Coordinates of C-alpha atoms in Angstrom, one line a residue:
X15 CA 104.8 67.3 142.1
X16 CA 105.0 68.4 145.5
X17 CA 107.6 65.5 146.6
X18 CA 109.9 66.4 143.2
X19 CA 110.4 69.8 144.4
X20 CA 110.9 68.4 148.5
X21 CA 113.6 66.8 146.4
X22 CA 115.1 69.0 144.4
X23 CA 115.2 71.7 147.7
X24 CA 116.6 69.5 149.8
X25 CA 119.2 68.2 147.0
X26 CA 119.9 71.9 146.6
X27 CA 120.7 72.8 149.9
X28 CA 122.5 69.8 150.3
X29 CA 124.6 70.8 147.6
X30 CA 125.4 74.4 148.7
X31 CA 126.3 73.5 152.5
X32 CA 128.5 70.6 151.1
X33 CA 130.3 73.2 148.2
X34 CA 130.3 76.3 150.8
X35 CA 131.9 73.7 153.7
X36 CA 134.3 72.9 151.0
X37 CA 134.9 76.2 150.0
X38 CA 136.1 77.7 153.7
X39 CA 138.2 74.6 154.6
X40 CA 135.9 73.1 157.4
X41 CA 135.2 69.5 156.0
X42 CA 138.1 67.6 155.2
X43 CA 138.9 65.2 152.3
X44 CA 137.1 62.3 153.8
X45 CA 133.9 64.2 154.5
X46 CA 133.8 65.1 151.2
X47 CA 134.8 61.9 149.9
X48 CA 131.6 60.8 151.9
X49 CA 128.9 63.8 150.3
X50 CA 130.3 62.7 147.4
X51 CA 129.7 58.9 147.5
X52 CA 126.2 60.1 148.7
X53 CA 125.3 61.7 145.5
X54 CA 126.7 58.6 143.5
X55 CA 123.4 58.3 141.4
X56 CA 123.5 54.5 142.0
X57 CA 120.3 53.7 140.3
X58 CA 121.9 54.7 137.2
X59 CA 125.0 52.6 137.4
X60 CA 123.3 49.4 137.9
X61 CA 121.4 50.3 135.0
X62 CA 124.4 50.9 132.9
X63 CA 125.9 47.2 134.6
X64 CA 122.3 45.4 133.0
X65 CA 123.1 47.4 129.8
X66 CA 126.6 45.8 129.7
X67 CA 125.2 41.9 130.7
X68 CA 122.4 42.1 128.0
X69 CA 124.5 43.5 125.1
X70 CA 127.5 40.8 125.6
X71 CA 124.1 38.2 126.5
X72 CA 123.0 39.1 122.8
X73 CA 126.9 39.4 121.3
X74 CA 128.2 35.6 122.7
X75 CA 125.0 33.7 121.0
X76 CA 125.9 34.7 117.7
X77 CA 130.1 34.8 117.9
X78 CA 130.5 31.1 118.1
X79 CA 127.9 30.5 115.2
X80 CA 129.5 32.9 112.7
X81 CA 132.0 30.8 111.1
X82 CA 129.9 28.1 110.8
X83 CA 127.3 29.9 109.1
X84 CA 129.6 31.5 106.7
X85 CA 130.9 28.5 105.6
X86 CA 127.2 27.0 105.0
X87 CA 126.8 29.6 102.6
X88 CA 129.3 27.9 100.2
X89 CA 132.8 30.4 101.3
X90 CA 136.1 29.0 101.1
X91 CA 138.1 28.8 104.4
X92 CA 140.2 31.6 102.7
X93 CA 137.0 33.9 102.2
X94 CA 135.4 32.7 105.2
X95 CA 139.1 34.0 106.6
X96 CA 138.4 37.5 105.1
X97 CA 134.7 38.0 105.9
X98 CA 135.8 37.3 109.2
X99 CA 138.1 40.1 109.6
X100 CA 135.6 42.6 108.0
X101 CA 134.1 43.6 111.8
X102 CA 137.7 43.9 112.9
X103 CA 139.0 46.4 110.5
X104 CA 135.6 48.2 111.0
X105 CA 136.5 48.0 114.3
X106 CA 140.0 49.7 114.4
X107 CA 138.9 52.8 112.3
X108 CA 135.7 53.0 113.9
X109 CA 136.5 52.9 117.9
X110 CA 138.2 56.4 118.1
X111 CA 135.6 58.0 116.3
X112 CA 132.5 56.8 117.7
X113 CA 134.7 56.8 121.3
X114 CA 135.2 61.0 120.7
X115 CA 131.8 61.5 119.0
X116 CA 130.1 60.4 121.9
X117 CA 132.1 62.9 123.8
X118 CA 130.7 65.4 121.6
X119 CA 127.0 64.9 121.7
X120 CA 126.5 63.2 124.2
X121 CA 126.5 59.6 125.8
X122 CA 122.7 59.2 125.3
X123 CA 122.1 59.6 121.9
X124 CA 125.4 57.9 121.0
X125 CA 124.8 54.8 122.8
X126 CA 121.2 55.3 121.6
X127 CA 122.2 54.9 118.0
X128 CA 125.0 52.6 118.5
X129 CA 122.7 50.2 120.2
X130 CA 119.8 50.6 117.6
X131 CA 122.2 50.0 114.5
X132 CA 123.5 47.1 115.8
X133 CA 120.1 46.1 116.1
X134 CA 119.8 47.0 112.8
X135 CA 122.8 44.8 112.1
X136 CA 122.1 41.3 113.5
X137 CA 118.7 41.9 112.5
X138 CA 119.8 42.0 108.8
X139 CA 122.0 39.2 109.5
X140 CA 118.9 36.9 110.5
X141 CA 118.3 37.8 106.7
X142 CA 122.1 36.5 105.7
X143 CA 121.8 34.0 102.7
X144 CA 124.4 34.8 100.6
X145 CA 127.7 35.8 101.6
X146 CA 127.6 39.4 99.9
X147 CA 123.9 40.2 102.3
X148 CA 126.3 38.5 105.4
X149 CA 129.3 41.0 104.7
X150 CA 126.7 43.8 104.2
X151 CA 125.2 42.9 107.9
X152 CA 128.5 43.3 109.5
X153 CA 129.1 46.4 108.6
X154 CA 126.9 48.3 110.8
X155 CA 127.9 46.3 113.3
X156 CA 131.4 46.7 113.2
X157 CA 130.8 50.6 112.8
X158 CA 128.6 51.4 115.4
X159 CA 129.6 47.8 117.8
X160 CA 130.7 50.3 120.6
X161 CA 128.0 50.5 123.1
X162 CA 130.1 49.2 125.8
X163 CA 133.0 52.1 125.2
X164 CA 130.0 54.3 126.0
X165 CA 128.9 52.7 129.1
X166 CA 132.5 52.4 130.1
X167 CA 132.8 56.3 129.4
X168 CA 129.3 57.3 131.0
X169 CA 130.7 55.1 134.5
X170 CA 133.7 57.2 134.3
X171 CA 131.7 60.5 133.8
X172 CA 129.8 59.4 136.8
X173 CA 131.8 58.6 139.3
X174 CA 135.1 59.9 141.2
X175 CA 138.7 58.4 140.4
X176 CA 138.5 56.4 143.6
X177 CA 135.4 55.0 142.7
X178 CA 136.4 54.1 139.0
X179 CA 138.5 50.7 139.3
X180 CA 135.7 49.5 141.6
X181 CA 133.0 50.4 139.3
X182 CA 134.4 49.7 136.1
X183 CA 135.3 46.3 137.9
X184 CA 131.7 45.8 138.3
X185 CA 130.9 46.4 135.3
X186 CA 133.5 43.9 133.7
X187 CA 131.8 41.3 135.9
X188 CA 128.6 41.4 134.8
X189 CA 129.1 41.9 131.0
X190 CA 131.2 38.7 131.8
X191 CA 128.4 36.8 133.0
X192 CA 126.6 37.5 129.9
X193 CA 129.2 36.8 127.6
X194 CA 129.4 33.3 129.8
X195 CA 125.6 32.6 129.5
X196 CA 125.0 33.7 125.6
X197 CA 126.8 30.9 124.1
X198 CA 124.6 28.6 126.1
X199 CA 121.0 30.0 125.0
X200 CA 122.9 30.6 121.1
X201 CA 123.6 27.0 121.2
X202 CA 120.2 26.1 122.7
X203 CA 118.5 27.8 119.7
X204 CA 120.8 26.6 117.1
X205 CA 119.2 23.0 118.1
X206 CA 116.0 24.0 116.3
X207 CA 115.4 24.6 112.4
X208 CA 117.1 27.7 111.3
X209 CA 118.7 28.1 114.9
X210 CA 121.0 30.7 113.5
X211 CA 118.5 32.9 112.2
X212 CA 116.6 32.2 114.8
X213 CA 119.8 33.8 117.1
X214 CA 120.4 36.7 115.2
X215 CA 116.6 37.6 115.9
X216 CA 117.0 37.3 119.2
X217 CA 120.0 39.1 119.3
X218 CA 118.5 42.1 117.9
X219 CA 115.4 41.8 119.8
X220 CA 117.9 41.8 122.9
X221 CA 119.5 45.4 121.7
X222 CA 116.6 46.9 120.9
X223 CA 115.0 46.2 124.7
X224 CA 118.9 47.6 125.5
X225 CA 118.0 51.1 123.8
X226 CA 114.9 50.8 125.6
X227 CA 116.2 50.5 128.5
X228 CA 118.6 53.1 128.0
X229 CA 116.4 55.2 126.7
X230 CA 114.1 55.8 130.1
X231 CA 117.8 56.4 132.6
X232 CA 117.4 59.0 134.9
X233 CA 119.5 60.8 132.9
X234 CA 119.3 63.9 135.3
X235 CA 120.9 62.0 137.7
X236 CA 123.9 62.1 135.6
X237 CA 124.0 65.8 134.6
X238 CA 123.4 66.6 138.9
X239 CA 126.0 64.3 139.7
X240 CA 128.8 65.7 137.0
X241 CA 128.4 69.3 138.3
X242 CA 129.2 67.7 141.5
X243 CA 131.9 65.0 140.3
X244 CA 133.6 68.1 138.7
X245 CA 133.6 70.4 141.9
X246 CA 135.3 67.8 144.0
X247 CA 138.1 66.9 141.1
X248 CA 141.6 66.5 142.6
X249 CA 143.1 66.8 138.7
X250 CA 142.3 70.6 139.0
X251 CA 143.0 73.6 141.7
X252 CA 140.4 74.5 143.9
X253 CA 139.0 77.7 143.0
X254 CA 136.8 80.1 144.5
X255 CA 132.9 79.6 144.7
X256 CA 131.9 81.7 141.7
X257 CA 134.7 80.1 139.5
X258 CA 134.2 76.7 140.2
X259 CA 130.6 77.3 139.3
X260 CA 131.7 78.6 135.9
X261 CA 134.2 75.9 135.0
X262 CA 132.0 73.0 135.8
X263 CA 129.2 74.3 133.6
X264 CA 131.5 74.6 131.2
X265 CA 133.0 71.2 131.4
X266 CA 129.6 70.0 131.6
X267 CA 128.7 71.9 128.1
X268 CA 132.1 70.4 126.9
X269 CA 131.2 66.7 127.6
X270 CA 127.7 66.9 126.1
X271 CA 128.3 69.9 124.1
X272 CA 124.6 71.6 124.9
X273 CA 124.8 74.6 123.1
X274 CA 122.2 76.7 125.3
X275 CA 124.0 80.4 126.6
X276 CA 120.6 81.6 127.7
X277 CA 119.8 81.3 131.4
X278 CA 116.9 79.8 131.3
X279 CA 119.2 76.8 129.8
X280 CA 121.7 76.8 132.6
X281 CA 118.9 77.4 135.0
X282 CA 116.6 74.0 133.8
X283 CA 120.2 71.8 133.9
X284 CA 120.5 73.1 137.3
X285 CA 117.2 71.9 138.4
X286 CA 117.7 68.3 136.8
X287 CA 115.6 69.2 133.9
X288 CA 116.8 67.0 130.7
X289 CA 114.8 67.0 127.5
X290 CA 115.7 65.8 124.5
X291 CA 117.1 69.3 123.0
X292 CA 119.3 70.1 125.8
X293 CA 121.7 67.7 123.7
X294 CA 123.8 68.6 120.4
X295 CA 122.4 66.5 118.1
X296 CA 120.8 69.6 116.5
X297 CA 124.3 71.5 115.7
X298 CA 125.8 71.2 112.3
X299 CA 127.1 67.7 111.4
X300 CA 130.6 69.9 110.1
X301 CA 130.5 71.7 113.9
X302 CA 130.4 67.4 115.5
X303 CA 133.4 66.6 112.8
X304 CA 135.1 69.7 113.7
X305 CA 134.6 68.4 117.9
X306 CA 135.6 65.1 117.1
X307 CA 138.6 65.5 114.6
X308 CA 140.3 68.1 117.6
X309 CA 139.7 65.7 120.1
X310 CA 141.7 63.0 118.1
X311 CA 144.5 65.1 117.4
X312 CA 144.7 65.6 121.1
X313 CA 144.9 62.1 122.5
X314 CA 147.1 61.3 119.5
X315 CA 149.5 64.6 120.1
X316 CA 149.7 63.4 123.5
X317 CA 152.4 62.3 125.6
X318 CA 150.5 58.9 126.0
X319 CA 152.0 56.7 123.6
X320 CA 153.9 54.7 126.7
X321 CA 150.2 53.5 127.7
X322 CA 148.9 52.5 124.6
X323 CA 151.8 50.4 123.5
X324 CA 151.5 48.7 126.9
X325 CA 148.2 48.3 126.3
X326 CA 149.2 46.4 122.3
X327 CA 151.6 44.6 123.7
X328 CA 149.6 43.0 126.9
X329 CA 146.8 42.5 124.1
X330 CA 148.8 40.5 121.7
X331 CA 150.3 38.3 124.4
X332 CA 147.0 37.4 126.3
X333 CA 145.7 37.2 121.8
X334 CA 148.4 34.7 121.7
X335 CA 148.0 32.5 124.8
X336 CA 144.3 31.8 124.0
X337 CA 145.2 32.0 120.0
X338 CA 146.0 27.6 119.5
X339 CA 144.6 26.8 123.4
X340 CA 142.2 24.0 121.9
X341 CA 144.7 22.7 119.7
X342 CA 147.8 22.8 122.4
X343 CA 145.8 20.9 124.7
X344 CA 145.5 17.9 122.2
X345 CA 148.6 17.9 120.3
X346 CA 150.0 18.2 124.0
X347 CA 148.3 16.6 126.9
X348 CA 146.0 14.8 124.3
X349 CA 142.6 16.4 125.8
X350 CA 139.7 16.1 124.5
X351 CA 137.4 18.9 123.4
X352 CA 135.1 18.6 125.3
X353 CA 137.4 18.9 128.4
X354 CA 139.3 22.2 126.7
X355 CA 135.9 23.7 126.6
X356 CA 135.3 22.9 130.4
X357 CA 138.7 24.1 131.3
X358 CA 137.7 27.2 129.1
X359 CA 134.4 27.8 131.0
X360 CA 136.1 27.6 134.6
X361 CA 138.7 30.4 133.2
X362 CA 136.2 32.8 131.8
X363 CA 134.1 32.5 135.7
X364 CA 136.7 33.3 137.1
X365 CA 137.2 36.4 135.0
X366 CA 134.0 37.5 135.7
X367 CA 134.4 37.1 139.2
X368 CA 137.6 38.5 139.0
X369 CA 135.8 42.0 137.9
X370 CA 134.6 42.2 141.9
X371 CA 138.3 41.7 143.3
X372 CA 139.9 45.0 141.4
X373 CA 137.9 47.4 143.9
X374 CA 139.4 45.8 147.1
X375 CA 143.0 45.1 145.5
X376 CA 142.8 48.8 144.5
X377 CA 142.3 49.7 148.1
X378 CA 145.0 47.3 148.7
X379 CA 147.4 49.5 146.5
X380 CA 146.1 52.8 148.0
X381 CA 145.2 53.9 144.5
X382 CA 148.5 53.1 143.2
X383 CA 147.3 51.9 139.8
X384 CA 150.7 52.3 137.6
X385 CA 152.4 50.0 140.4
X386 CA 149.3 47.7 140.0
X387 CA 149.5 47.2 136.6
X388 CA 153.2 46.6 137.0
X389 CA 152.7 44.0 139.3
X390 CA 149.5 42.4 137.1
X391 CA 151.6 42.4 134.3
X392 CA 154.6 40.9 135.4
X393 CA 152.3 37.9 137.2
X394 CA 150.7 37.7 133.7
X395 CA 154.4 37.2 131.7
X396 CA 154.9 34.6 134.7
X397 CA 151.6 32.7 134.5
X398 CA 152.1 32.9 130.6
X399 CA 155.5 31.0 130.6
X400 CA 154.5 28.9 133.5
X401 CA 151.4 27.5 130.7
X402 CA 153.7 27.7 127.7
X403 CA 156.2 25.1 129.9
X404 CA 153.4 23.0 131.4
X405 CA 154.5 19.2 131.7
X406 CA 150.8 18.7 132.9
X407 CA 147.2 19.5 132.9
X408 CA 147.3 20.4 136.5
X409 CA 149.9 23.2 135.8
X410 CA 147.8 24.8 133.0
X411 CA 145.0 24.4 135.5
X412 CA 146.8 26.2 137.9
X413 CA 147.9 29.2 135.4
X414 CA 144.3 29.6 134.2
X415 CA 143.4 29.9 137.4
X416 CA 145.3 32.9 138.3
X417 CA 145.9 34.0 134.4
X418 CA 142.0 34.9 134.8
X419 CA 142.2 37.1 137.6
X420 CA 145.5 38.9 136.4
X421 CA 144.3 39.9 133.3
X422 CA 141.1 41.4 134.6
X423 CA 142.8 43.7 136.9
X424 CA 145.2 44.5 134.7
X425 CA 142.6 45.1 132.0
X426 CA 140.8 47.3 134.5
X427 CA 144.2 49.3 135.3
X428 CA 145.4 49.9 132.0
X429 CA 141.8 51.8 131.2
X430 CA 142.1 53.8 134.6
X431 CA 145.7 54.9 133.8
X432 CA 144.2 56.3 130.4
X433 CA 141.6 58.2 131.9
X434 CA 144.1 59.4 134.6
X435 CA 146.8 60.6 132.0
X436 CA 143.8 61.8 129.4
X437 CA 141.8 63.4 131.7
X438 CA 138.1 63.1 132.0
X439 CA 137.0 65.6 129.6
X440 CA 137.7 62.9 126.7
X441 CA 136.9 60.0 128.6
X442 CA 134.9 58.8 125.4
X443 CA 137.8 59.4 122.9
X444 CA 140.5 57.8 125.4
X445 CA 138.8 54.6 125.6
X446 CA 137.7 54.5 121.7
X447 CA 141.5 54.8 121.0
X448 CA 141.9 51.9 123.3
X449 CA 139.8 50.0 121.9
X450 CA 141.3 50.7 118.6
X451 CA 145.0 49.7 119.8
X452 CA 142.8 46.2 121.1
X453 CA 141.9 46.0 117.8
X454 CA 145.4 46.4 116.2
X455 CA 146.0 43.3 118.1
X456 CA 143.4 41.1 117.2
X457 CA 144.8 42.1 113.5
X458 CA 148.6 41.4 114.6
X459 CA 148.0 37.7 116.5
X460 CA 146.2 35.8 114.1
X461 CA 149.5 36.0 112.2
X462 CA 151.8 36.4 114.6
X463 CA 150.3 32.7 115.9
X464 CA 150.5 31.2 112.8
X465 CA 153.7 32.2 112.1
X466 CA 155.0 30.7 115.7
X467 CA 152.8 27.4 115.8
X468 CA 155.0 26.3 112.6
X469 CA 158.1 26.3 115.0
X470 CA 156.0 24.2 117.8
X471 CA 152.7 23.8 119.7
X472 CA 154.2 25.9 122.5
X473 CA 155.5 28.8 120.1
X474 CA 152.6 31.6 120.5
X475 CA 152.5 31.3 124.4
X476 CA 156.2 31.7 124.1
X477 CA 156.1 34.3 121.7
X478 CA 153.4 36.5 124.2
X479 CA 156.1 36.1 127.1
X480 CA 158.3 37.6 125.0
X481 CA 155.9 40.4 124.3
X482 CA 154.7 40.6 128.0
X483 CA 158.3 40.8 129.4
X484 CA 158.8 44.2 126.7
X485 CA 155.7 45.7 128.2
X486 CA 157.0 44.8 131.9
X487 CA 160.1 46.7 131.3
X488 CA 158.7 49.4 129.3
X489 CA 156.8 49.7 132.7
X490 CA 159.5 49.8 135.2
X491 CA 161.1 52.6 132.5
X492 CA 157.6 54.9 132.7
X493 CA 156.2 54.2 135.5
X494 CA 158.3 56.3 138.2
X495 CA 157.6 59.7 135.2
X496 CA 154.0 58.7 135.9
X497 CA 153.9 58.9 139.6
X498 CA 155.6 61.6 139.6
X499 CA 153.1 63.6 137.2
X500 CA 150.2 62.2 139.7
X501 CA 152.2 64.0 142.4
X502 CA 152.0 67.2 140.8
X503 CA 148.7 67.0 139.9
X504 CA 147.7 65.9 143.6
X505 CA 150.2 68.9 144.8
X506 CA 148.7 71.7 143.0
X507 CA 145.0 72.1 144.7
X508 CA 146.9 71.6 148.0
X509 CA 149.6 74.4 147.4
X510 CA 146.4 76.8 145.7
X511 CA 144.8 76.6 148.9
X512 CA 147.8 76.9 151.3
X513 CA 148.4 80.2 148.7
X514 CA 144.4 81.3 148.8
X515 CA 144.6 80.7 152.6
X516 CA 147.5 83.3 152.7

């Protein structure tokens, strides 16, 4: 007892010689920058990193056995097609609204739930023998499939927009890893007497330790850290002491939507106290509608629709390049599977290893992340044609090489520009509609491959250069209006405090 409140003194004072230092204009940005990274509740991130390994552990050992199973249960290729798609229209109508909802009450009991009904859901798919039970098992799944949204928008809450790309890099690496080693232990298992089954178990056994796990996060750590993540924004004017104070609790009440106005509320939030009630689970399910229906019609009143077509368009290519890989690789270099899937492996490490580049090419670019993109894209459309033109297997093992790394940082950059032009306040609703516009492509480049495989093997990677060389101009069209927003953004505190100075 008596080393929590050391703590929480020393924390406190801490907090008030960093703010006041601020606040009279003796410690420069890169002091701050350094209190800041101080109070980066670390423990909690690498928490959040094991939550994203585990849940795309659990998710890869039961995607490669699904059509397979499906079509044991005695569906036509044409029903097998449509029970297929069932998660990915879920998907598309669901992302938004769990993304904002999560915004409203909170990240901890949304990614609480969404981890527990997609327990729910591959636990009821262990149960799957008939295809009207498997359809029924993929519902919840594709509803409430969006813990990793969450985690993506609790690491933004967390951390400052230097810090993002790096973290959210991280993260990207280690859910890669476990989307690398799941198919592994899924095929292990399948080896056995109802291996399937047996998966689905395991897979809901492996959510359920998830909620667990994030059910005991410091989750005052987080609440500390966003008062101070707020005060140090460069997206807003500085303000005075008393202000700032003001506007961060209230940005704090906005993000979790704690509905306490007493004192003794503000005062236990202060301290780091977090129970249970100090979240809005408890207000009116119309009041959490109401929150999440006004946050929609903000991102999609926005002026961001330049982003998220970027976004389709890189998402249909990259769709399209992997869409008939297996199949181009025998019709045209007459590889084996068993090679294709090696070449596949090698691709998808490097991805994941790819997740701990963005932080240092980020540096690279001094921050510069609408020029990054631009350049990640326009290698992309490059390495794209380069595969789609291939006279060899060395060539394509060349692009892959590079294709992995290129699409991870742009991946990363193309999140970081929404958060940037959305602001953090919705981080949850930004990303959901993201994943929604993901989700329009997975819809759009089954077809769309189909359609150009009838012309030749090569036609889909041709048709996403196409596609890739639209988003690269659309880019070098809106990415000098960007910059020049982020210079007024990063002008304004300056000129408040040359004004406040005066």
């Amino acid at each position: 007892m008596f080393r929590e409140e050391q703590h929480s003194n020393a924390v406190h004072r801490f907090r008030i010689d960093c703010t006041s230092l601020c606040r009279c204009g003796r410690m420069n940005n890169s002091k701050c920058d350094i209190a800041h990274k101080r109070r980066r509740p670390a423990r909690i991130i690498r928490c959040v990193y094991v939550v994203g390994f585990m849940d795309l552990f659990g998710v890869s050992m039961i995607i490669p056995l699904l059509s397979h199973h499906v079509k044991s249960l005695g569906a036509s290729p044409t029903v097998a097609g449509i029970v297929g798609s069932t998660y990915g229209v879920l998907q598309l109508f669901s992302s938004t609204v769990v993304g904002s909802w999560s915004d409203v009450v909170g990240r901890r009991y949304s990614l609480l739930t969404c981890l527990l009904l997609s327990a729910f859901g591959y636990g009821l798919l262990g149960l799957s023998t008939s295809i009207a039970l498997f359809v029924l098992a993929r519902i919840p799944v594709g509803l409430f499939k969006h813990s990793l949204s969450i985690c993506r928008a609790l690491l933004s809450d967390l951390v400052s927009e230097k810090e993002r790309p790096l973290v959210m890099g991280h993260f990207n690496a280690a859910s890669s890893v476990g989307f690398i080693l799941g198919p592994v232990v899924g095929g292990y298992l399948t080896e056995h007497e109802g291996g399937f089954y047996l998966s689905s178990f395991a897979c809901a056994a492996i959510f359920l330790l998830n909620a667990g796990l994030v059910w005991m996060l410091p989750w005052s750590e987080t609440l500390n850290h966003r008062i101070d993540a707020n005060a140090n924004s460069k997206s807003k004017p500085r303000k005075s002491y008393d202000e700032l104070k003001n506007s961060v609790q209230q940005n704090c009440s906005d993000k979790n939507h704690v509905r306490h106005t007493n004192a003794s509320a503000v005062r236990s939030r202060t301290n780091g106290a977090w129970s249970w009630r100090d979240m809005s689970v408890v207000q009116p399910a119309w009041r959490q509608l109401t929150s999440v229906w006004i946050r929609i019609r903000m991102v999609a009143s926005s002026d961001m629709w330049d982003v998220f077509l970027v976004r389709l368009l890189m998402a249909v290519s990259i769709m399209l390049y992997y869409s008939n890989f297996s199949l181009a690789m025998e019709e045209r270099f007459q590889l084996k599977p068993k090679v294709t899937g090696y070449l596949i492996s090698y691709s998808s490490m490097l991805g994941a290893l790819a997740g701990c580049l963005v932080g240092p090419v980020t540096h690279l670019y001094g921050n510069n992340m609408s020029a990054l993109l631009l350049h990640s894209t326009a290698l992309t459309c490059t390495l794209i044609f380069l595969y789609a033109t291939a006279p060899n297997v060395w060539q394509v093992l060349l692009t892959s090489t590079f294709f992995a790394i290129s699409t991870t940082i742009g991946r990363t950059c193309i999140t970081d520009l929404e958060l940037q032009r959305g602001g953090a306040q919705a981080s949850g609703t930004l990303i959901g509609a993201g994943q929604s516009v993901t989700a329009v492509g997975r819809v759009l480049a089954p077809l769309l491959s189909g359609l150009a495989q009838e012309v030749s093997p090569c036609g889909p990677p041709s048709l996403g250069v196409v596609l890739g060389l639209l988003a690269v101009g659309l880019l070098f069209v809106r990415t000098p209006k960007w910059d020049s927003k982020t210079q007024v953004k990063d002008k304004s505190p300056k000129q408040w405090g040359e004004n406040h100075s005066k």
